[in-house]
Tab-separated table of C-alpha atoms and ligand atoms in Angstrom:
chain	number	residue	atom	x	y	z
A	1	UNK	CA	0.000	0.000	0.000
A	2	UNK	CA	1.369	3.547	-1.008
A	3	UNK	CA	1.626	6.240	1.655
A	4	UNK	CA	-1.408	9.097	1.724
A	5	UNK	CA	0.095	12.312	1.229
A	6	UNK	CA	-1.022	12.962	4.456
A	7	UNK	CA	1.122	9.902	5.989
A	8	UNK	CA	3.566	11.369	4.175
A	9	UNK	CA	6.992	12.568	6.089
A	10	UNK	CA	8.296	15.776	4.624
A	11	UNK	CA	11.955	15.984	4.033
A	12	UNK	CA	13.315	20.091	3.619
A	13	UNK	CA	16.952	20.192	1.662
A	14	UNK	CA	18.305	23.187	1.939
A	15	UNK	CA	20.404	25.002	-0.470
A	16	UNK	CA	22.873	27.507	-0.953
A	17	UNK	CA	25.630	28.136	-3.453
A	18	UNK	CA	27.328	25.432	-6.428
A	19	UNK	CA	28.834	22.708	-4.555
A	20	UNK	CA	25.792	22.085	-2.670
A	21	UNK	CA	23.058	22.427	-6.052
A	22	UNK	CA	25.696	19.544	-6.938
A	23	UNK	CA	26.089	16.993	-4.399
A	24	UNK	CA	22.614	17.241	-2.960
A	25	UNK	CA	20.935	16.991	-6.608
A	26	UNK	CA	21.381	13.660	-6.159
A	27	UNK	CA	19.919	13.436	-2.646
A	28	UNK	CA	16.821	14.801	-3.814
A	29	UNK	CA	16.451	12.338	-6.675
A	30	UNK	CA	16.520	9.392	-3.823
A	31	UNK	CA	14.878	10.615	-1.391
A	32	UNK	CA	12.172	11.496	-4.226
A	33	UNK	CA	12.022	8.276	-5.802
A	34	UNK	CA	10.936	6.588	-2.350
A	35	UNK	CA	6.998	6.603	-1.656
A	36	UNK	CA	7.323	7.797	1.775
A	37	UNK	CA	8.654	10.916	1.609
A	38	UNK	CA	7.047	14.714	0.722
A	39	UNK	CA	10.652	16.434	-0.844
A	40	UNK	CA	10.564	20.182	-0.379
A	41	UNK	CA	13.928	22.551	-1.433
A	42	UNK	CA	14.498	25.731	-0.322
A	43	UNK	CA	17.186	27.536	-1.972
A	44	UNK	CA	18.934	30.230	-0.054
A	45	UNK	CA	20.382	31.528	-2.943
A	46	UNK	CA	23.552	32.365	-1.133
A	47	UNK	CA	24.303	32.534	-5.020
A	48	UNK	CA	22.436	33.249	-7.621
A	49	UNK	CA	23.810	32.706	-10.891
A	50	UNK	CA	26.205	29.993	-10.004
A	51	UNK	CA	23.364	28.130	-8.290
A	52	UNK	CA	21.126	28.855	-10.927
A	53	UNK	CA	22.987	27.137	-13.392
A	54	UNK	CA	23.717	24.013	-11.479
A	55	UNK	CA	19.990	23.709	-10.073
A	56	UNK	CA	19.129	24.211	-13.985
A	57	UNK	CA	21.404	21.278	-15.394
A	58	UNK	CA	19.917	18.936	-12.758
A	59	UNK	CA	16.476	19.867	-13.363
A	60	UNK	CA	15.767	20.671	-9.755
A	61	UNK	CA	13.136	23.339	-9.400
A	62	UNK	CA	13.172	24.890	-5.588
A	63	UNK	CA	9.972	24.848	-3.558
A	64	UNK	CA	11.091	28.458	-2.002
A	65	UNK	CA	13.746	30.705	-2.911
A	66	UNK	CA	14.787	33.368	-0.568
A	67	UNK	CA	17.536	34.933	-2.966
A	68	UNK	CA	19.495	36.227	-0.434
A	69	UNK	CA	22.578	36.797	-2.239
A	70	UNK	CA	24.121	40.474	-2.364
A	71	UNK	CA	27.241	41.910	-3.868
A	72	UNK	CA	29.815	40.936	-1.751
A	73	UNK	CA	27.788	40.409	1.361
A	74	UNK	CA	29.485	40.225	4.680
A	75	UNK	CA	29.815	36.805	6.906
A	76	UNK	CA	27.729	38.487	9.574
A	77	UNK	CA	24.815	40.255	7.527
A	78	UNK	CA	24.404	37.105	5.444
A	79	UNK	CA	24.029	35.170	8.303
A	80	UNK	CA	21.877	37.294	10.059
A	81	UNK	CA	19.186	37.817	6.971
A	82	UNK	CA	19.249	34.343	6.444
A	83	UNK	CA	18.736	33.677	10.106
A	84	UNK	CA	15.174	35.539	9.704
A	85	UNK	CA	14.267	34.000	6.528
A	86	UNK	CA	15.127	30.109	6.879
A	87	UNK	CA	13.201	30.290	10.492
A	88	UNK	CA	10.029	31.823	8.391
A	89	UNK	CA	10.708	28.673	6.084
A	90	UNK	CA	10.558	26.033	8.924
A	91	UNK	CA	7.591	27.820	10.551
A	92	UNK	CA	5.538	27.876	7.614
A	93	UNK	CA	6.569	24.060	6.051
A	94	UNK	CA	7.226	22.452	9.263
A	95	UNK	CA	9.429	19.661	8.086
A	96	UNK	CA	9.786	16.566	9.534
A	97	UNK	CA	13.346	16.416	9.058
A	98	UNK	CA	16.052	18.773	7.423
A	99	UNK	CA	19.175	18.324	5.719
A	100	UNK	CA	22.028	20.324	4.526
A	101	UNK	CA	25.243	19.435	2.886
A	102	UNK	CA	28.681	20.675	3.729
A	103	UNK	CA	30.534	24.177	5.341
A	104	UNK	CA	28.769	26.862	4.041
A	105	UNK	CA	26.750	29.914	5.968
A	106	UNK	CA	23.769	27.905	4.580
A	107	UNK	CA	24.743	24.864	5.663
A	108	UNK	CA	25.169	26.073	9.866
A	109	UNK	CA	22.341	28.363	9.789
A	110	UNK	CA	19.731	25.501	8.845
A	111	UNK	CA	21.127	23.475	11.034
A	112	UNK	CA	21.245	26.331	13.738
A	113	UNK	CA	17.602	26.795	12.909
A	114	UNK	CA	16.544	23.622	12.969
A	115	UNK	CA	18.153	23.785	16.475
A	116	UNK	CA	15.838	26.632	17.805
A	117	UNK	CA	12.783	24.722	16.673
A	118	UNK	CA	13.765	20.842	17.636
A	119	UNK	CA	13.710	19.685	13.898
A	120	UNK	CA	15.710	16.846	13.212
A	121	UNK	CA	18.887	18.116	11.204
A	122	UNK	CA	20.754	15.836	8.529
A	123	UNK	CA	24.396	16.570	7.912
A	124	UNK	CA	25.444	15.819	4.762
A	125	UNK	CA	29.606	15.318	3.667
A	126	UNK	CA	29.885	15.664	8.221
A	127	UNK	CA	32.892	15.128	9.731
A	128	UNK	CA	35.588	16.793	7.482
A	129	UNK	CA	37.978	18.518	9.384
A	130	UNK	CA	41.620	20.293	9.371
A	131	UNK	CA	41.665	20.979	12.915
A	132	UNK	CA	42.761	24.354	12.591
A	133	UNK	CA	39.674	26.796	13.143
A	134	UNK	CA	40.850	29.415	10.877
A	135	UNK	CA	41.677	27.056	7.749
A	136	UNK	CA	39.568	27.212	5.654
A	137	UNK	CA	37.506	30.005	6.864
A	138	UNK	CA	34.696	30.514	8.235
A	139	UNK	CA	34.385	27.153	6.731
A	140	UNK	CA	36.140	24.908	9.196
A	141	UNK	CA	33.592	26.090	11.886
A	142	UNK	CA	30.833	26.083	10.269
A	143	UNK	CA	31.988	22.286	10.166
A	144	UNK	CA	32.665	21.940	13.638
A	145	UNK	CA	29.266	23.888	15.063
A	146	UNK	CA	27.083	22.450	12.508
A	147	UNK	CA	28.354	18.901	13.704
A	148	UNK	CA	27.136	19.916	17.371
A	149	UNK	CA	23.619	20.588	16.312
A	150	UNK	CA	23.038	18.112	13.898
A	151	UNK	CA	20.986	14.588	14.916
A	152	UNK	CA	22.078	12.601	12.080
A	153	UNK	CA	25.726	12.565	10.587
A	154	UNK	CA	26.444	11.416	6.825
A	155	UNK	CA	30.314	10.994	6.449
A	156	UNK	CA	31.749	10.331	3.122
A	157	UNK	CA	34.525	8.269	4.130
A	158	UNK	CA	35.726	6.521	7.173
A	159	UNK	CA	38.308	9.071	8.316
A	160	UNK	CA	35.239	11.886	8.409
A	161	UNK	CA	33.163	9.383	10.416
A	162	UNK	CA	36.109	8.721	12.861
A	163	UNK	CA	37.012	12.630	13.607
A	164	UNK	CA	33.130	12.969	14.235
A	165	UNK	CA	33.441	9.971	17.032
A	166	UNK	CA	36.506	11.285	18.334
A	167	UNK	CA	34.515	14.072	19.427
A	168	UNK	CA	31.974	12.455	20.980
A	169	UNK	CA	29.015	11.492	18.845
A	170	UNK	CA	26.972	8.880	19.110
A	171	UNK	CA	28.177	5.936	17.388
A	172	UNK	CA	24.052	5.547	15.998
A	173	UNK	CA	23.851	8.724	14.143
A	174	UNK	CA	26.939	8.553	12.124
A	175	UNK	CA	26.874	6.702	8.482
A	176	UNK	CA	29.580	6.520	6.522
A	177	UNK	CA	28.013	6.731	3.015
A	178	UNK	CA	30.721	8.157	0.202
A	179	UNK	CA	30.702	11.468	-0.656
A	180	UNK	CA	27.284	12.533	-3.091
A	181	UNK	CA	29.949	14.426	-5.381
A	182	UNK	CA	30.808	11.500	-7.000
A	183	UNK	CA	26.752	10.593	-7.126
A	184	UNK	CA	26.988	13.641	-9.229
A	185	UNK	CA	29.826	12.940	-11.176
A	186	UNK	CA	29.291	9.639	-12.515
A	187	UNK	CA	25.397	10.573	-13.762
A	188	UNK	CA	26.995	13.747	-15.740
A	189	UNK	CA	30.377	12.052	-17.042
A	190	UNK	CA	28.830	9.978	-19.733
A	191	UNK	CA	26.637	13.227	-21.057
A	192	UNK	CA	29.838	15.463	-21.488
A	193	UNK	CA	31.848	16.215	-24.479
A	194	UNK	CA	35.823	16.751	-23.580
A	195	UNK	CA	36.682	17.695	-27.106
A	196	UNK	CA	36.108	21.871	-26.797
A	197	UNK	CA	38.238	21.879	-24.042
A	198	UNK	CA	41.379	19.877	-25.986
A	199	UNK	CA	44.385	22.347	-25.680
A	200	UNK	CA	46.043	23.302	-29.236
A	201	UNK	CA	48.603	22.657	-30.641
A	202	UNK	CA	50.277	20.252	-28.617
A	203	UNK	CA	50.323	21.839	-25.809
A	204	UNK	CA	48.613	20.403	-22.345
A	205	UNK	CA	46.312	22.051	-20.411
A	206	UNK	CA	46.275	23.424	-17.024
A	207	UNK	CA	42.701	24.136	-15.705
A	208	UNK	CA	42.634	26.430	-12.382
A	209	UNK	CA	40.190	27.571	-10.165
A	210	UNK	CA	39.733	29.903	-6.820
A	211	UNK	CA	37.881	31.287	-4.402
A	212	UNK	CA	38.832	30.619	-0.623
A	213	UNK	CA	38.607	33.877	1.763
A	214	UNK	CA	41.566	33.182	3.017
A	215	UNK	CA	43.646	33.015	-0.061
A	216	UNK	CA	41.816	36.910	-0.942
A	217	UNK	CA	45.308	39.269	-1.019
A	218	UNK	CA	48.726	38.593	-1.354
A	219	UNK	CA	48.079	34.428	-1.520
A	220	UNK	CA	45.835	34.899	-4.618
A	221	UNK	CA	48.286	37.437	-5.943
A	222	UNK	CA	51.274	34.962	-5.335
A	223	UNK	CA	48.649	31.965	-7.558
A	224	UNK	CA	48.549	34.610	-10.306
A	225	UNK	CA	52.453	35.391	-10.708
A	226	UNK	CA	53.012	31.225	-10.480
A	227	UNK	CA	50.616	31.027	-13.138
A	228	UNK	CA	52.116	33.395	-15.399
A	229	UNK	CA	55.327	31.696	-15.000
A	230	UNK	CA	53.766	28.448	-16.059
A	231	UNK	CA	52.156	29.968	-19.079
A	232	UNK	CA	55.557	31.526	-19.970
A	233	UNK	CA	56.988	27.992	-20.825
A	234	UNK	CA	55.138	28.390	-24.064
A	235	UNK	CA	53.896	24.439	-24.192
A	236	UNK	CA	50.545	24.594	-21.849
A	237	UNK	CA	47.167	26.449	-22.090
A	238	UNK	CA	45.981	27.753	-18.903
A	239	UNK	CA	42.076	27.455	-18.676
A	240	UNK	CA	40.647	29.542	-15.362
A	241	UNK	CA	36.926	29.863	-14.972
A	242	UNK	CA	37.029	32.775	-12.671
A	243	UNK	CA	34.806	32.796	-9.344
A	244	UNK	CA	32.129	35.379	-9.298
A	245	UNK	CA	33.411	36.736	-5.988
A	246	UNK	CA	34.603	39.953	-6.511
A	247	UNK	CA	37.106	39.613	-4.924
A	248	UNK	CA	38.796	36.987	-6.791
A	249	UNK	CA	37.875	38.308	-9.994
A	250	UNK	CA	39.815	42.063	-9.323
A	251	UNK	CA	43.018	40.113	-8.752
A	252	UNK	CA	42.931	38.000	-11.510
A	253	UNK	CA	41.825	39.969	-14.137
A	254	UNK	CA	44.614	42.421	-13.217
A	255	UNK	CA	47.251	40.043	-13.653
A	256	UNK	CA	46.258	37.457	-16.069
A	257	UNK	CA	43.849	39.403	-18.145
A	258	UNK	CA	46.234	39.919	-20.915
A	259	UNK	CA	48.053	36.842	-21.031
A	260	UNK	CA	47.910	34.702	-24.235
A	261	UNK	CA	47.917	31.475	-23.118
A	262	UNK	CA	45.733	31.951	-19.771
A	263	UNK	CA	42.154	31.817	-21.090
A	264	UNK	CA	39.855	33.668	-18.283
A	265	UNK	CA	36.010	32.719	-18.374
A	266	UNK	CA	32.861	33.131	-16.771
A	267	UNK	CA	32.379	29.810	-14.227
A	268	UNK	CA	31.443	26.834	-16.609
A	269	UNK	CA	28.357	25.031	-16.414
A	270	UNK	CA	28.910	21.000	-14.318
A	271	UNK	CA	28.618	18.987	-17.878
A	272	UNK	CA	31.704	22.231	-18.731
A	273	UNK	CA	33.364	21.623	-15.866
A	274	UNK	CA	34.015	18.109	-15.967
A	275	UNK	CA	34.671	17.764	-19.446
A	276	UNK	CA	37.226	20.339	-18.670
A	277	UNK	CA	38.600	18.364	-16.013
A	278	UNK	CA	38.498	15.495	-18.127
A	279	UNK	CA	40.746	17.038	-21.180
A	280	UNK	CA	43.474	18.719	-18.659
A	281	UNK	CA	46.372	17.615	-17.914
A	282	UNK	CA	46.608	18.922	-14.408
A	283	UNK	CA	44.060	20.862	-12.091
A	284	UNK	CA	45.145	23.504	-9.531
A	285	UNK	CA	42.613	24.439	-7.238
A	286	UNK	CA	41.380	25.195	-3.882
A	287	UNK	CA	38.422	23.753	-4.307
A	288	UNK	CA	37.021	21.452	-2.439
A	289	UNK	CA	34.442	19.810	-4.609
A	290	UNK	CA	37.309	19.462	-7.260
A	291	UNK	CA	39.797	17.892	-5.084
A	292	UNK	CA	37.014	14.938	-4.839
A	293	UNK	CA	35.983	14.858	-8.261
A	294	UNK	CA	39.858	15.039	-9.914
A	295	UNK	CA	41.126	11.415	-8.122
A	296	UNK	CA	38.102	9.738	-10.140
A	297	UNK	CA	39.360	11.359	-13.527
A	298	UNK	CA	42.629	10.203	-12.815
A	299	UNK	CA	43.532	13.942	-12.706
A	300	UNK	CA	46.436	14.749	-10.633
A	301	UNK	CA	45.694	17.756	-8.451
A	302	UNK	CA	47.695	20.713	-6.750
A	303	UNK	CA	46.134	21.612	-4.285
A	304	UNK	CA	46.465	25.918	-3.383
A	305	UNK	CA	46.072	25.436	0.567
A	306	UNK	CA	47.674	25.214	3.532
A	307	UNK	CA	45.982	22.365	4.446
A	308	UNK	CA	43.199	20.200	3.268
A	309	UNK	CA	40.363	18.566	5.140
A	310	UNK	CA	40.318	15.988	2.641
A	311	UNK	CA	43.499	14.576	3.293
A	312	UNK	CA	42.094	11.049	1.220
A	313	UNK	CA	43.293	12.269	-1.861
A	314	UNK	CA	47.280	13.223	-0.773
A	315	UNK	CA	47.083	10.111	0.578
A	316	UNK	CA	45.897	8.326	-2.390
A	317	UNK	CA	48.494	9.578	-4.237
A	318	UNK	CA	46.706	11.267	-6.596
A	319	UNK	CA	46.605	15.102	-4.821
A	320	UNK	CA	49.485	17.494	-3.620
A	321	UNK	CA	49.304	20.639	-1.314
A	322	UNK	CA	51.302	22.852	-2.200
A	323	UNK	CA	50.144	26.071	-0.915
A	324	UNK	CA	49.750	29.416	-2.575
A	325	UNK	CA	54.030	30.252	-2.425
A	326	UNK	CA	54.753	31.176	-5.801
A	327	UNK	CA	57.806	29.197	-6.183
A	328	UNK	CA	56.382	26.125	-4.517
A	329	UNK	CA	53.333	26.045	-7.187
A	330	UNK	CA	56.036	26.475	-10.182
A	331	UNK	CA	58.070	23.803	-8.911
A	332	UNK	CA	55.433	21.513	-8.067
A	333	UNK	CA	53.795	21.637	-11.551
A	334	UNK	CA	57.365	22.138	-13.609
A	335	UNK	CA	57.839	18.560	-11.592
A	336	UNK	CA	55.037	16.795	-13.242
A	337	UNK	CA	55.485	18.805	-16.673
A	338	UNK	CA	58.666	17.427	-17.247
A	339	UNK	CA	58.756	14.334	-15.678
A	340	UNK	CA	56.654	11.645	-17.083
A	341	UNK	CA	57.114	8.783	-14.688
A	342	UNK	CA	55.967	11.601	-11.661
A	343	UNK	CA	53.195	12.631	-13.650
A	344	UNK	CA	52.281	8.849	-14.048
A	345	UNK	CA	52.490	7.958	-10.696
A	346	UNK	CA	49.743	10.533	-9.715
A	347	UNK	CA	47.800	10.239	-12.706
A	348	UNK	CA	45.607	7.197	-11.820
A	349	UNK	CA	41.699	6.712	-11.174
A	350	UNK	CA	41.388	6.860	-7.129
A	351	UNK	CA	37.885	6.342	-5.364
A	352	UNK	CA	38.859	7.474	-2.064
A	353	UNK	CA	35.979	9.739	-1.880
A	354	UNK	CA	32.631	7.399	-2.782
A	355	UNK	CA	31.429	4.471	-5.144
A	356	UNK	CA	28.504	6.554	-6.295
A	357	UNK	CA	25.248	5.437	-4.338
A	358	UNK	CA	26.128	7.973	-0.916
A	359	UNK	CA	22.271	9.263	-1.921
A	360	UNK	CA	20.749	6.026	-1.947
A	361	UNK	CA	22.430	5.041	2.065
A	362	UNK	CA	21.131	8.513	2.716
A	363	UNK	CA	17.694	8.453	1.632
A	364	UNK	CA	17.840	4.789	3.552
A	365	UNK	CA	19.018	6.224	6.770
A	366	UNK	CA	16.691	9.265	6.848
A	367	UNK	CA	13.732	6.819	5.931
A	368	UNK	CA	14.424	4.487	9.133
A	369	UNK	CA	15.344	7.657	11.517
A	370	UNK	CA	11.795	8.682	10.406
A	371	UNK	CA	10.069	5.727	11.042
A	372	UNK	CA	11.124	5.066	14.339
A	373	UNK	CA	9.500	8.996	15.238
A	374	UNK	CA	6.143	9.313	15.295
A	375	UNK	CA	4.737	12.066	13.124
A	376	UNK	CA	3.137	15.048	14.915
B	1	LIG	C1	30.753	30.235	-0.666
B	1	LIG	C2	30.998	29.453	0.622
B	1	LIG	C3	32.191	28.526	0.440
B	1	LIG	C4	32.022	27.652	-0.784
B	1	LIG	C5	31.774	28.529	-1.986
B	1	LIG	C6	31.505	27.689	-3.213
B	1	LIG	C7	30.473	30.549	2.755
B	1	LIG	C8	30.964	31.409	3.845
B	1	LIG	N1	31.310	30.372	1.730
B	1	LIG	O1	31.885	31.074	-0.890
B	1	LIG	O2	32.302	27.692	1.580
B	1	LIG	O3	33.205	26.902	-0.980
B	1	LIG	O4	30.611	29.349	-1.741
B	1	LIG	O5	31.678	28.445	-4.388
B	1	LIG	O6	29.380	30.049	2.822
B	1	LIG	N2	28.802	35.860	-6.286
B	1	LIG	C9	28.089	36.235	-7.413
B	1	LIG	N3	27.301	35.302	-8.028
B	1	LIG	C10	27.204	34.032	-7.580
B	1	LIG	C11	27.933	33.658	-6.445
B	1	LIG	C12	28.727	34.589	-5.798
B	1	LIG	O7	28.158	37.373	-7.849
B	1	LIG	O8	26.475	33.228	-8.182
B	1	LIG	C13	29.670	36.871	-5.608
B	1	LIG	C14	28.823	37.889	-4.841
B	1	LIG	O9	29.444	39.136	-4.913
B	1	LIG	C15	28.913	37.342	-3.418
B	1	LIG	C16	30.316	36.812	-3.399
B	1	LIG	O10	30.512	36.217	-4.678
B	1	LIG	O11	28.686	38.331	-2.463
B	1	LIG	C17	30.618	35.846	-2.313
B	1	LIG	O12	29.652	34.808	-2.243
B	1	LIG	P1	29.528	33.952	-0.872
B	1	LIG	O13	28.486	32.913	-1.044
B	1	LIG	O14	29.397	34.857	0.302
B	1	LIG	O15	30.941	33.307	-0.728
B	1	LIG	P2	31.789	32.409	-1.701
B	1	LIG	O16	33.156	32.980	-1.710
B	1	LIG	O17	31.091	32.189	-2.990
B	2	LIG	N1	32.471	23.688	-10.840
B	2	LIG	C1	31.653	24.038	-11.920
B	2	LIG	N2	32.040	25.064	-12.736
B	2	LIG	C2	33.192	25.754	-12.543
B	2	LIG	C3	34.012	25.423	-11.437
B	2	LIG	C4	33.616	24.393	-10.592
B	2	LIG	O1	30.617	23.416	-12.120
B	2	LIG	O2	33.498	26.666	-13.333
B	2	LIG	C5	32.056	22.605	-9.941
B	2	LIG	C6	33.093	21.540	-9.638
B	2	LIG	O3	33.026	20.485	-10.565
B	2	LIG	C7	32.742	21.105	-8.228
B	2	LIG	C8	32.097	22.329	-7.612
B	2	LIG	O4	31.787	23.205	-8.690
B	2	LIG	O5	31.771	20.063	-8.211
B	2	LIG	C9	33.046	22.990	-6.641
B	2	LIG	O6	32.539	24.232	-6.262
B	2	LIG	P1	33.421	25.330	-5.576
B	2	LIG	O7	34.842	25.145	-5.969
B	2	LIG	O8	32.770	26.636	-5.878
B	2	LIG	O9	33.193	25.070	-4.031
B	2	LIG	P2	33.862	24.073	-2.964
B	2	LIG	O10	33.756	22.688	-3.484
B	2	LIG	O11	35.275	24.534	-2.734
B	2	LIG	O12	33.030	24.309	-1.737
């Protein structure tokens, strides 16, 4: 017998910017294709075009959309208007249970939210951690607080699950699962076309992107000069689809604009993207989202942090910090341009970060938290 509507339970996913429109599309398409659940998505719209063109490629239409993006809007005034409008959400749809995926401003104030009005609170890609509170920022903390006020955890690997235990969850409410980015991934791989993104002539490609806050200033400036030396060895195509943030796009512009073999863009569309990743040679980023995605390509990855809480991939061999030290990027890519057996070594297909069905042990795990709680 199918469920009434009214037996229903209603399931809110929250969402802000990119990375989340990607790795909870797929969360939504589970828990949607189970009988028992009412899906509702609220989009934040902590970005707007960026979002709009993920939620657009996987045909996911919000329920609400509180557009809440400004021009360069503060930590503290984002927070705060969001505060206001995600509690109007809850009070008007009163979910049954919540989730959220990842670091993001979105991300802790549903789950702070959720909180205030004792509505169960999924955490989706929980437990990721550098253990520095600064690095990345705010993002880091918005990791550690949303991990205090969430019920249910959903690691993507086994080390995420184990720093969540080591703090002192409950054993019951964490689920390894794989990360949903790869959920993502292998449904768009087989619909994308590499060939526009082949470099010329020869040459190999180099596809960059940024946007942490704490890289804003002299670290992005010190990314910019490395990547002008690498484009000044005349054999590879730089290909950077530049990050909205204004931030990030004054720097760059300034000092790559005019270089002939750095190609600036607008941010590429996910079937783009991964073709893109899929015809370089090499990524450098600082994103998180790529660092996941590369190891699956068989991309080898230089990492522009500090530090990475998503240490899997160094340790699979197929990702590198190296910082944002000018000389330390140069060397670190010269390395694998001109050595072939290097380059080899880190080029190989790693899984370290999901086998593709994290949505499906989600969807499962929200579906038995559910049923064991009466509904009001
Ligand atoms: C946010 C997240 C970060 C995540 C990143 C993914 C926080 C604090 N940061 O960073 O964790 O890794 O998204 O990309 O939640 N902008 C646009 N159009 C867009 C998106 C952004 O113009 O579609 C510009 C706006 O000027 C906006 C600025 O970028 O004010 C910053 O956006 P914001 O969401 O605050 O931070 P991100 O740096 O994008
Ligand atoms: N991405 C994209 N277009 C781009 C750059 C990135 O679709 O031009 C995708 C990428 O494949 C990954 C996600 O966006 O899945 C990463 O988002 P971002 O780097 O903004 O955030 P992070 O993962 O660091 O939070």
């Amino acid at each position: 017998m199918s469920p009434t509507s009214s037996s229903r339970r209603r399931v809110l996913v929250s969402i802000g910017t990119r990375p989340e429109a990607i790795k909870l599309a797929p969360v939504v398409r589970a828990l949607a294709a189970r009988p028992e659940f009412e899906v509702l998505t609220v989009a934040t719209a902590q970005h707007r075009e960026l979002l709009d063109q993920i939620l657009a490629f996987f045909e996911l239409r919000p329920d609400l959309d509180l557009d809440l993006m400004r021009a360069g809007q503060g930590l503290a005034e984002l927070t705060a208007r969001m505060t206001a409008a995600l509690d109007r959400v809850l009070s008007d749809t009163s979910p049954d249970l919540v989730l959220a995926q990842g670091d993001t401003t979105t991300v802790f104030v549903t789950a702070l939210c959720c909180f205030y009005r004792g509505i169960p609170f999924g955490h989706v890609e929980a437990g990721l951690r550098t253990g520095r509170r600064r690095s990345p920022f705010p993002e880091e903390m918005n990791r550690v607080l949303t991990g205090r006020l969430a019920d249910l955890h959903f690691a993507p690997t086994a080390r995420a699950a184990a720093n969540l235990l080591a703090e002192g969850l409950p054993e019951a409410a964490v689920l390894v699962t794989g990360n949903t980015v790869i959920d993502a991934l292998r449904w768009t791989v087989p619909r994308v076309d590499a060939s526009p993104f082949t470099a010329h002539d020869g040459r190999r490609s180099l596809l960059v992107t940024t946007h942490r806050r704490e890289s804003f200033g002299p670290p992005l400036l010190s990314i910019c000069h490395a990547l002008a030396d690498l484009a000044a060895r005349g054999d590879v195509e730089i290909l950077y689809p530049v990050h909205p943030n204004p931030k990030v796009r004054e720097t760059v512009r300034h000092h790559l604009g005019d270089h002939p073999r750095v190609r600036l863009v607008e941010p590429l569309g996910y079937p783009e993207f991964v073709a893109a990743m899929t015809a370089a040679h090499l990524v450098l980023t600082d994103s998180g989202g790529v660092q996941e995605e590369a190891p699956s390509l068989g991309k080898p990855v230089l990492v522009l942090r500090d530090d990475t809480e998503r240490p899997e991939g160094i340790e699979a061999g197929t990702a590198r910090l190296v910082g944002t030290d000018r000389a330390g990027i140069v060397a670190a890519a010269t390395a694998l341009l001109d050595d072939d057996d290097a380059y080899a070594a880190m080029a190989r297909r790693a899984n370290p970060y999901g086998d593709g069905h994290a949505a499906e042990r989600i969807a499962e795990r929200v579906a038995t938290h559910l049923a064991c709680r009466p509904a009001p």
